[in-house]
Coordinates of N, CA and C and ligand atoms in Angstrom, one line a residue:
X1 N 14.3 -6.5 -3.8 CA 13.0 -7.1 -3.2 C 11.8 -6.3 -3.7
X2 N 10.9 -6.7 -4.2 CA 9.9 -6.1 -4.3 C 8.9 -6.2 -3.2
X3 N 8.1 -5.0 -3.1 CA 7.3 -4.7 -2.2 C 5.7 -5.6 -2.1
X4 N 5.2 -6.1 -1.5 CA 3.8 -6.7 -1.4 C 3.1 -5.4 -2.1
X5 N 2.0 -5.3 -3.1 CA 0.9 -4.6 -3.2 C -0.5 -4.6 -2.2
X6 N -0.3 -3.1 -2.4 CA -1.5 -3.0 -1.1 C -2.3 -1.8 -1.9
X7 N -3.9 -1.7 -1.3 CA -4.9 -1.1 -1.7 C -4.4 0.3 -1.3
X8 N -5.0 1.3 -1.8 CA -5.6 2.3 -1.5 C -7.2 2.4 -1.7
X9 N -7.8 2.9 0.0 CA -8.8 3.3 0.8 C -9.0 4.9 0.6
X10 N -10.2 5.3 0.2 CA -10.8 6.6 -0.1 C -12.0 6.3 1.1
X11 N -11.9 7.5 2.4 CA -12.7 7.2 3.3 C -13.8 8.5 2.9
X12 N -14.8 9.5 2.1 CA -15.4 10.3 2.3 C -16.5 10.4 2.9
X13 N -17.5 11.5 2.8 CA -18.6 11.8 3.2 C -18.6 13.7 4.3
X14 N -19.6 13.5 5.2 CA -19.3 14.9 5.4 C -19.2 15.3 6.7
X15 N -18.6 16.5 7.2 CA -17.5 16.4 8.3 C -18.3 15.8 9.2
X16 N -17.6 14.9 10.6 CA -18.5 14.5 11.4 C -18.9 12.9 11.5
X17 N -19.1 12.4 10.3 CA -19.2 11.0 10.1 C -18.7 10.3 11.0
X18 N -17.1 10.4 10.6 CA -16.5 9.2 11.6 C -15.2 8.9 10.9
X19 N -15.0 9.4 9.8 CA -14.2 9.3 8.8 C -12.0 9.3 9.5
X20 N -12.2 9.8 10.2 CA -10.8 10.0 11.0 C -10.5 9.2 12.5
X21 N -11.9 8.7 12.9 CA -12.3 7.6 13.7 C -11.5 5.9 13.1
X22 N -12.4 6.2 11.9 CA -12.5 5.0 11.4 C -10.9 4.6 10.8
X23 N -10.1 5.7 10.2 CA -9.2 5.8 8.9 C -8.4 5.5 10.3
X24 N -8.3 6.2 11.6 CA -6.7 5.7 12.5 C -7.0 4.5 13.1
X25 N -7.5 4.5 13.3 CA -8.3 2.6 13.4 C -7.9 2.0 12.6
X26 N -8.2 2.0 11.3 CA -8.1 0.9 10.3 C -6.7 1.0 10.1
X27 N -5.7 2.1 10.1 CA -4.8 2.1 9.9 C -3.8 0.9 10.8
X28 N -4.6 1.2 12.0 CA -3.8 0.8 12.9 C -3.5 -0.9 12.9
X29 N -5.0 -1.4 12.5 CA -5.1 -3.0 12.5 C -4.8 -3.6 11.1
X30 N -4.6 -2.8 9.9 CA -4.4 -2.8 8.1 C -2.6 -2.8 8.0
X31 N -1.9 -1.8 9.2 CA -0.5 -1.2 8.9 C -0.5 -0.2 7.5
X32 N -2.0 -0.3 7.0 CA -1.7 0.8 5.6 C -1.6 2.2 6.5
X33 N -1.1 3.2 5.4 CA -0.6 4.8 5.7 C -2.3 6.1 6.1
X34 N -2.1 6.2 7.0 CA -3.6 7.2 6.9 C -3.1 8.6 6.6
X35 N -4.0 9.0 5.8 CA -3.5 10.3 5.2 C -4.6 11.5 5.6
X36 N -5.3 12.4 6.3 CA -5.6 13.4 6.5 C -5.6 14.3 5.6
X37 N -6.5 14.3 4.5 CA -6.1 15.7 3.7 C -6.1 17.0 4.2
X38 N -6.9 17.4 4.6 CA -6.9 18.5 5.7 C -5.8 18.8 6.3
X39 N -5.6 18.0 7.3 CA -4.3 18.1 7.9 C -2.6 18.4 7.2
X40 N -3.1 17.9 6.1 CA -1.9 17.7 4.9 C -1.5 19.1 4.0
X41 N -3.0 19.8 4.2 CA -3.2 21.0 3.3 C -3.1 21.9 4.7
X42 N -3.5 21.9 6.0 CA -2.8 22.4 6.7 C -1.6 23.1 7.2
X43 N -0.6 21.4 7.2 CA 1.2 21.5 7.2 C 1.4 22.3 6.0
X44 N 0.9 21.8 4.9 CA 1.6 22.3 3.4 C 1.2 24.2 3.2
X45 N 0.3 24.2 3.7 CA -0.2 25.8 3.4 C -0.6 25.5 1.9
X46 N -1.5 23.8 1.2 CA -2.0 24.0 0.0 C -3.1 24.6 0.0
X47 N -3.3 25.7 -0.2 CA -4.1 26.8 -0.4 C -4.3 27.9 -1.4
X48 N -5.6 28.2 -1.8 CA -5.5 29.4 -2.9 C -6.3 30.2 -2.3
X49 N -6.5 30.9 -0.9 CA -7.6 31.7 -0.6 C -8.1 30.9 0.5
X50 N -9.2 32.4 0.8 CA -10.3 32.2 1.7 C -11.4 32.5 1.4
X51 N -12.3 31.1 2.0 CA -14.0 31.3 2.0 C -14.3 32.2 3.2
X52 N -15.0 33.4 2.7 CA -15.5 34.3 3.9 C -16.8 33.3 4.3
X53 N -17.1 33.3 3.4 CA -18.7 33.0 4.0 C -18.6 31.3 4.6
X54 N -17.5 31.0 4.4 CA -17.9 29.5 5.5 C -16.7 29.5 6.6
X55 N -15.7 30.6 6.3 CA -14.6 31.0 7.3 C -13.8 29.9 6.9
X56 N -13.1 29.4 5.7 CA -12.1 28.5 5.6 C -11.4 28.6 4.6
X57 N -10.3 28.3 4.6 CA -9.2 28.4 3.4 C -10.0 27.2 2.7
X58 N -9.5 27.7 1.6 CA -9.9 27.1 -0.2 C -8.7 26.1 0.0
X59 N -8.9 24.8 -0.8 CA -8.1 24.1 -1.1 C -7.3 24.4 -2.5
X60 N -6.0 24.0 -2.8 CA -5.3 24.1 -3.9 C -5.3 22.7 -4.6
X61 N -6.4 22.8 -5.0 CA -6.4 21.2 -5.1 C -5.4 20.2 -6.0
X62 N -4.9 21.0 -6.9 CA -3.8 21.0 -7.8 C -2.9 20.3 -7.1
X63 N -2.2 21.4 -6.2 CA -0.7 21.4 -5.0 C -1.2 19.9 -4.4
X64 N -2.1 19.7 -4.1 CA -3.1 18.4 -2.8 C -2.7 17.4 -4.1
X65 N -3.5 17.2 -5.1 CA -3.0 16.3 -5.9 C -1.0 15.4 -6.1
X66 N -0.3 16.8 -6.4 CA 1.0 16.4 -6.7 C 1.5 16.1 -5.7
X67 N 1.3 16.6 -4.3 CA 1.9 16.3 -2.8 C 1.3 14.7 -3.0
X68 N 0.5 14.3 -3.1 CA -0.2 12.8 -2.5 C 0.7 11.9 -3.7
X69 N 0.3 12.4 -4.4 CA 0.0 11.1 -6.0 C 1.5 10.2 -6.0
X70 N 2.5 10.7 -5.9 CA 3.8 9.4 -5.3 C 3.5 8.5 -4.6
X71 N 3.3 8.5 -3.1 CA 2.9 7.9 -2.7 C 1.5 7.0 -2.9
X72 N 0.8 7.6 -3.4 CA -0.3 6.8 -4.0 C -0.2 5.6 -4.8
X73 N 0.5 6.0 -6.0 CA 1.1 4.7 -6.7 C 1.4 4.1 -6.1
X74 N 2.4 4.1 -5.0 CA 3.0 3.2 -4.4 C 2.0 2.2 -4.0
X75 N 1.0 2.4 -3.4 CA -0.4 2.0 -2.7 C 0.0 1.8 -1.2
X76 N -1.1 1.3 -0.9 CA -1.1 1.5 1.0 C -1.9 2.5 1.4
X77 N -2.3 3.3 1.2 CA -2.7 4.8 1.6 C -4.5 4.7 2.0
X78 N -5.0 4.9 3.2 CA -6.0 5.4 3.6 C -6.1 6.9 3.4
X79 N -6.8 6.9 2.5 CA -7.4 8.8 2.6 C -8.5 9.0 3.3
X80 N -8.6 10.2 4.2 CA -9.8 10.8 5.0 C -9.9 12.3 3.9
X81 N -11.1 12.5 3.5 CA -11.8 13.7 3.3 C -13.2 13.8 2.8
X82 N -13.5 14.9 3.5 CA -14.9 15.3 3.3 C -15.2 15.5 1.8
X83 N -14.3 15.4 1.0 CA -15.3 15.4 -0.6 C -14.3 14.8 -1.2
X84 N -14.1 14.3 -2.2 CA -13.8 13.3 -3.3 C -13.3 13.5 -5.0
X85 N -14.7 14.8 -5.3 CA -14.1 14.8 -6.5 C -13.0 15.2 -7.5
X86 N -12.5 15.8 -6.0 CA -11.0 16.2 -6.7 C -9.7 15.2 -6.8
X87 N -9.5 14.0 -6.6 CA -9.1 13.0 -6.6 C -8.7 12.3 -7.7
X88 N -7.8 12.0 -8.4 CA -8.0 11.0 -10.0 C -8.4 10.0 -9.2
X89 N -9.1 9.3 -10.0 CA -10.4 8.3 -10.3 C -9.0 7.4 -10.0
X90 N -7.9 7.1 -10.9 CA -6.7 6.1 -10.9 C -6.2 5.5 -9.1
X91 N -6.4 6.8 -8.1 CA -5.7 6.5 -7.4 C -6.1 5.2 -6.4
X92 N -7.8 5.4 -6.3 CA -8.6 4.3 -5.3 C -8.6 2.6 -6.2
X93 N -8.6 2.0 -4.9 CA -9.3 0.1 -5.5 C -10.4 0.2 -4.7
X94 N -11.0 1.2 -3.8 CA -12.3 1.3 -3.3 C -12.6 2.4 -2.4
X95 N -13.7 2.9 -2.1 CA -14.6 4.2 -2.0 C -15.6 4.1 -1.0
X96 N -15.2 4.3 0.4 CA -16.4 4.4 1.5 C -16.9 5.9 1.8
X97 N -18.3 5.8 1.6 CA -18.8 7.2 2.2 C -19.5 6.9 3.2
X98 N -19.5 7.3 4.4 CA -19.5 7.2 5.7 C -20.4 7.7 6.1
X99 N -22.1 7.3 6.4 CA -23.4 8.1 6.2 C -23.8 8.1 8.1
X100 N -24.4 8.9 8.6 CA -24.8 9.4 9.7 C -26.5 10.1 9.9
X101 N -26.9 9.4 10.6 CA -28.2 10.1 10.9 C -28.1 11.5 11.3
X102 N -29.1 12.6 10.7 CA -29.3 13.9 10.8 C -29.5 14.5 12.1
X103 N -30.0 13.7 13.2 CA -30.2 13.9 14.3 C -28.4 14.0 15.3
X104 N -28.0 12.7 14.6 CA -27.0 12.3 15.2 C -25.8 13.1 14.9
X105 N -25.8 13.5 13.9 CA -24.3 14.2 12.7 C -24.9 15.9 13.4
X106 N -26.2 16.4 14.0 CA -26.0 17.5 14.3 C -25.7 17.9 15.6
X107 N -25.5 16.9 16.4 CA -25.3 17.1 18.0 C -23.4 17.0 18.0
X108 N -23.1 15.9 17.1 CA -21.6 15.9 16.7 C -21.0 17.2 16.3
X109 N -21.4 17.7 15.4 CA -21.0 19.3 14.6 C -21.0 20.5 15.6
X110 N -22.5 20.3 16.6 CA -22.3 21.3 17.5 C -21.5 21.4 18.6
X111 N -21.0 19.7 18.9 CA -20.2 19.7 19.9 C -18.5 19.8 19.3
X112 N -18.6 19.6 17.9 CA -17.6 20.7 17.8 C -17.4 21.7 17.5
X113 N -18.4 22.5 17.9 CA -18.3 24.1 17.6 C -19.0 24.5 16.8
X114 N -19.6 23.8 15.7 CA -20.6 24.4 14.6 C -21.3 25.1 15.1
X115 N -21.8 26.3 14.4 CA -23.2 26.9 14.6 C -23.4 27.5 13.2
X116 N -24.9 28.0 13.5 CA -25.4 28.4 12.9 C -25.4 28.1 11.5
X117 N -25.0 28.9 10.3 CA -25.1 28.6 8.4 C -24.0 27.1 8.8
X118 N -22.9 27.2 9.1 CA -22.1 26.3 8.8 C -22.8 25.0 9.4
X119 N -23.2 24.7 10.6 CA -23.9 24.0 11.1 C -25.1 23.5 10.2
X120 N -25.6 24.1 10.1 CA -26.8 23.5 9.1 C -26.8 23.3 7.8
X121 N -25.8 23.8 7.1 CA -25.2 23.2 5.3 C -24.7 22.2 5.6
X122 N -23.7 21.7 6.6 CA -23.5 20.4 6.8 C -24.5 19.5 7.4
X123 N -25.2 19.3 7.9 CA -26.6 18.8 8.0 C -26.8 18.5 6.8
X124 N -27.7 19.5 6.1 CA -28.4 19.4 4.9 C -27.5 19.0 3.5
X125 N -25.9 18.7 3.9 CA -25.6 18.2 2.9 C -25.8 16.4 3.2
X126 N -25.4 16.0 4.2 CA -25.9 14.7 4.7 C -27.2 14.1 4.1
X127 N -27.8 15.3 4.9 CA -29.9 15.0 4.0 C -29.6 14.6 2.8
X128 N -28.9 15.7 1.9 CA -29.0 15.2 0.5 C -28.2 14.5 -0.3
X129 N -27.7 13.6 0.7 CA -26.4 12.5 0.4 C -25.6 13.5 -0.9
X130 N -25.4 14.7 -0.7 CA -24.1 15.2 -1.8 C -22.4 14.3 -2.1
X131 N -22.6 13.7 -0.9 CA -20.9 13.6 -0.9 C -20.9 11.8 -1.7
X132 N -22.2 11.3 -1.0 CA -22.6 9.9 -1.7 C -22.2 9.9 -3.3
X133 N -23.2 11.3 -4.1 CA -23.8 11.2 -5.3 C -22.5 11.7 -6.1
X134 N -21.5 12.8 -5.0 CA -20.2 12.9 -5.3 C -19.3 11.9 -5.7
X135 N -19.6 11.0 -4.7 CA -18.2 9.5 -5.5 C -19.1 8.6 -6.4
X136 N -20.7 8.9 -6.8 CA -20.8 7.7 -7.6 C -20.5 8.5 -9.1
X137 N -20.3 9.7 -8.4 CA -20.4 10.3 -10.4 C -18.5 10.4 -10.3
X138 N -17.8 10.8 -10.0 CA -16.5 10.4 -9.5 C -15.7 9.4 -10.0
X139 N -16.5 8.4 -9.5 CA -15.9 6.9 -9.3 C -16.7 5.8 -9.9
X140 N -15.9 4.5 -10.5 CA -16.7 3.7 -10.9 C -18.1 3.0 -9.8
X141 N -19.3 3.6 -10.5 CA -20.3 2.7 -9.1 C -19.3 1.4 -8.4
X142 N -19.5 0.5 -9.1 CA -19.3 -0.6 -8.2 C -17.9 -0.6 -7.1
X143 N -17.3 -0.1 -6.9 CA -16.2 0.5 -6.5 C -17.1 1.4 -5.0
X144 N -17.8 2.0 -5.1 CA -18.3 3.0 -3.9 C -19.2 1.9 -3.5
X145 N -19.2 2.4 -2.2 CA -20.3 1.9 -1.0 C -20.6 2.9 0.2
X146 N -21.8 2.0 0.9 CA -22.2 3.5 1.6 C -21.9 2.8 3.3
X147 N -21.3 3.4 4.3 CA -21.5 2.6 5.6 C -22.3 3.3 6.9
X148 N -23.2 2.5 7.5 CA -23.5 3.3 8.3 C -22.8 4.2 9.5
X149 N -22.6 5.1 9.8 CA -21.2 5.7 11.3 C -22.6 6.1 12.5
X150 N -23.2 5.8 12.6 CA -23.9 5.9 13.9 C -23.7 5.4 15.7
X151 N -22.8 4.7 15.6 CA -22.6 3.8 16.9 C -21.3 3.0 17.0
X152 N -20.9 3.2 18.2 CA -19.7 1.9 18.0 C -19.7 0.7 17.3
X153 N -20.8 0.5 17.5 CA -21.2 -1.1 16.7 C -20.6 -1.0 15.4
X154 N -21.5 0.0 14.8 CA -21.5 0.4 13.4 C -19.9 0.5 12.9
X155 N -19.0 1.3 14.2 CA -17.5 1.5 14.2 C -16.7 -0.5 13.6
X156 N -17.2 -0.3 14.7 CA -16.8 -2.1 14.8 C -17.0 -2.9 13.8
X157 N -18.1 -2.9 12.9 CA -18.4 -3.9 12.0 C -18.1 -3.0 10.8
X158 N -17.7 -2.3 10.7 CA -16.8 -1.2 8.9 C -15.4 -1.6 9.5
X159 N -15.1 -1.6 10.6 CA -13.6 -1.9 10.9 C -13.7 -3.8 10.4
X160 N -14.3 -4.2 10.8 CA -14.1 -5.6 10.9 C -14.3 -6.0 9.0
X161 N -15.2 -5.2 8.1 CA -15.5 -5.6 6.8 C -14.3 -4.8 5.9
X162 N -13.9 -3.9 6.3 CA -12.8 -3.2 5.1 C -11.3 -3.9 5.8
X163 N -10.8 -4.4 6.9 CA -9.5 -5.4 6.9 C -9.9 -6.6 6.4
X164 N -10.7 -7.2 6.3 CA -11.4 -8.7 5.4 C -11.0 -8.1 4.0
X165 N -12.1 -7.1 3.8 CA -11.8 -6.6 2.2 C -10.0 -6.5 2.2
X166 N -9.7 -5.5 2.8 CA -8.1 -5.3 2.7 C -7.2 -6.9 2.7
X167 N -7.6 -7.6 3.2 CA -6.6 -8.7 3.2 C -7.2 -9.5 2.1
X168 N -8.3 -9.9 1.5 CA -8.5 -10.6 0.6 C -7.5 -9.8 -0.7
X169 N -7.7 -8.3 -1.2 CA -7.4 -7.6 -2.2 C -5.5 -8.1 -2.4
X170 N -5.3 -8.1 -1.0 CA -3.8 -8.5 -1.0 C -3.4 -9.8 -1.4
X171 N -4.3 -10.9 -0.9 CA -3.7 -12.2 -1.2 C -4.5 -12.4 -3.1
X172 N -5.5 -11.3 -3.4 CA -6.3 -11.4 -5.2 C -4.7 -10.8 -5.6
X173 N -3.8 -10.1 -5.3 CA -3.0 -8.8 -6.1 C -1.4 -9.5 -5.8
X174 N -1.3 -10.5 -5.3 CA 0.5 -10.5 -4.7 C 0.8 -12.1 -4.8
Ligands
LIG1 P1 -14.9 13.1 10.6 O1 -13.4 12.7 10.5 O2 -15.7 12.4 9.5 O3 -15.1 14.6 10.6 P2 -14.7 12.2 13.3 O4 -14.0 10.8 13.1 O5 -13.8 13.3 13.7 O6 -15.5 12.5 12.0 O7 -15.9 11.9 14.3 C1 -16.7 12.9 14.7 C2 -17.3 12.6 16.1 O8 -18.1 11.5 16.1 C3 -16.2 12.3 17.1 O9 -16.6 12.9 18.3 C4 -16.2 10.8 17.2 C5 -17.7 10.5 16.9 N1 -17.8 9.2 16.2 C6 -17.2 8.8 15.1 N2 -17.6 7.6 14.6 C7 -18.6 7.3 15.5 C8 -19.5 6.1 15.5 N3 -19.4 5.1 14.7 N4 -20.4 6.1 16.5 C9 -20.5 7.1 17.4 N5 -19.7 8.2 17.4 C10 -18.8 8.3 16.4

């Protein structure tokens, strides 16, 4: 029996968005796989070091790569992470970066604990849409898009537009 083809979903942008909100959600109503990179380099100990100055292990992005990429071909896979360009271009059929008002993304950060440098680089990376300008140079433009994550509403109607997308891609692919 062969398997139905299913998309792989690249959820980025920068911590805080909504990105892990949205990816166990979507998983939930899609049945595609949510993947946590973080979490994944976590369990794995994919790591080469530590950033003193922002207090966090370095990713191995190498190790992150070979751990995923099986399963990737397979397709199905929602990925959550805060940046993108370490990713083959091959793995996604589409690219959400998950944008937040500066007001809103800094009350979130602090209520998880951000302060101070760390707190406000992530701010000012939002300001300067980095993570956006990240997947358009990354990824084919037409392939990325930008959503708004400010409100339930906003939850609701990215939930309600990427299972449309996901179920059309299915019945274009099978
Ligand atoms: P990320 O995975 O991008 O770091 P998250 O999903 O953990 O972000 O969400 C950060 C916080 O913001 C969390 O308290 C839930 C809240 N949140 C997420 N999406 C939201 C939305 N659309 N409207 C309001 N709050 C939201």
């Amino acid at each position: 029996m062969k398997m139905r083809k299913r998309p792989n979903i690249l959820l980025t942008g920068t911590p805080g968005v909504g990105k892990t909100t949205l990816g166990k959600e979507l998983a939930q109503r899609t049945g595609l796989t949510y993947v946590n990179v973080g979490e994944l380099a976590q369990e794995g100990q994919l790591y080469e070091g530590y950033d003193e100055e922002y207090q966090c292990p370095i990713l191995d992005e190498d190790r992150v790569v070979d751990e995923l990429d099986e399963k990737m071909i397979e397709g199905g896979v929602i990925v959550d992470y805060h940046s993108c360009d370490l990713f083959p271009e091959r793995w996604f059929h589409i690219v959400f970066v998950l944008r937040t008002d500066n007001t809103q993304l800094y009350t979130r950060l602090e209520g998880r604990g951000y302060t101070g440098k760390k707190l406000q680089d992530n701010v000012q990376c939002e300001i300067f849409q980095t993570i956006y300008e990240e997947a358009m140079e990354a990824y084919s433009e037409e392939i990325v898009h930008q959503l708004p994550s400010n409100s339930p509403e906003d939850l609701e109607s990215n939930l309600e537009q990427i299972v449309q997308w996901t179920e059309q891609w299915m019945k274009d692919h099978n």
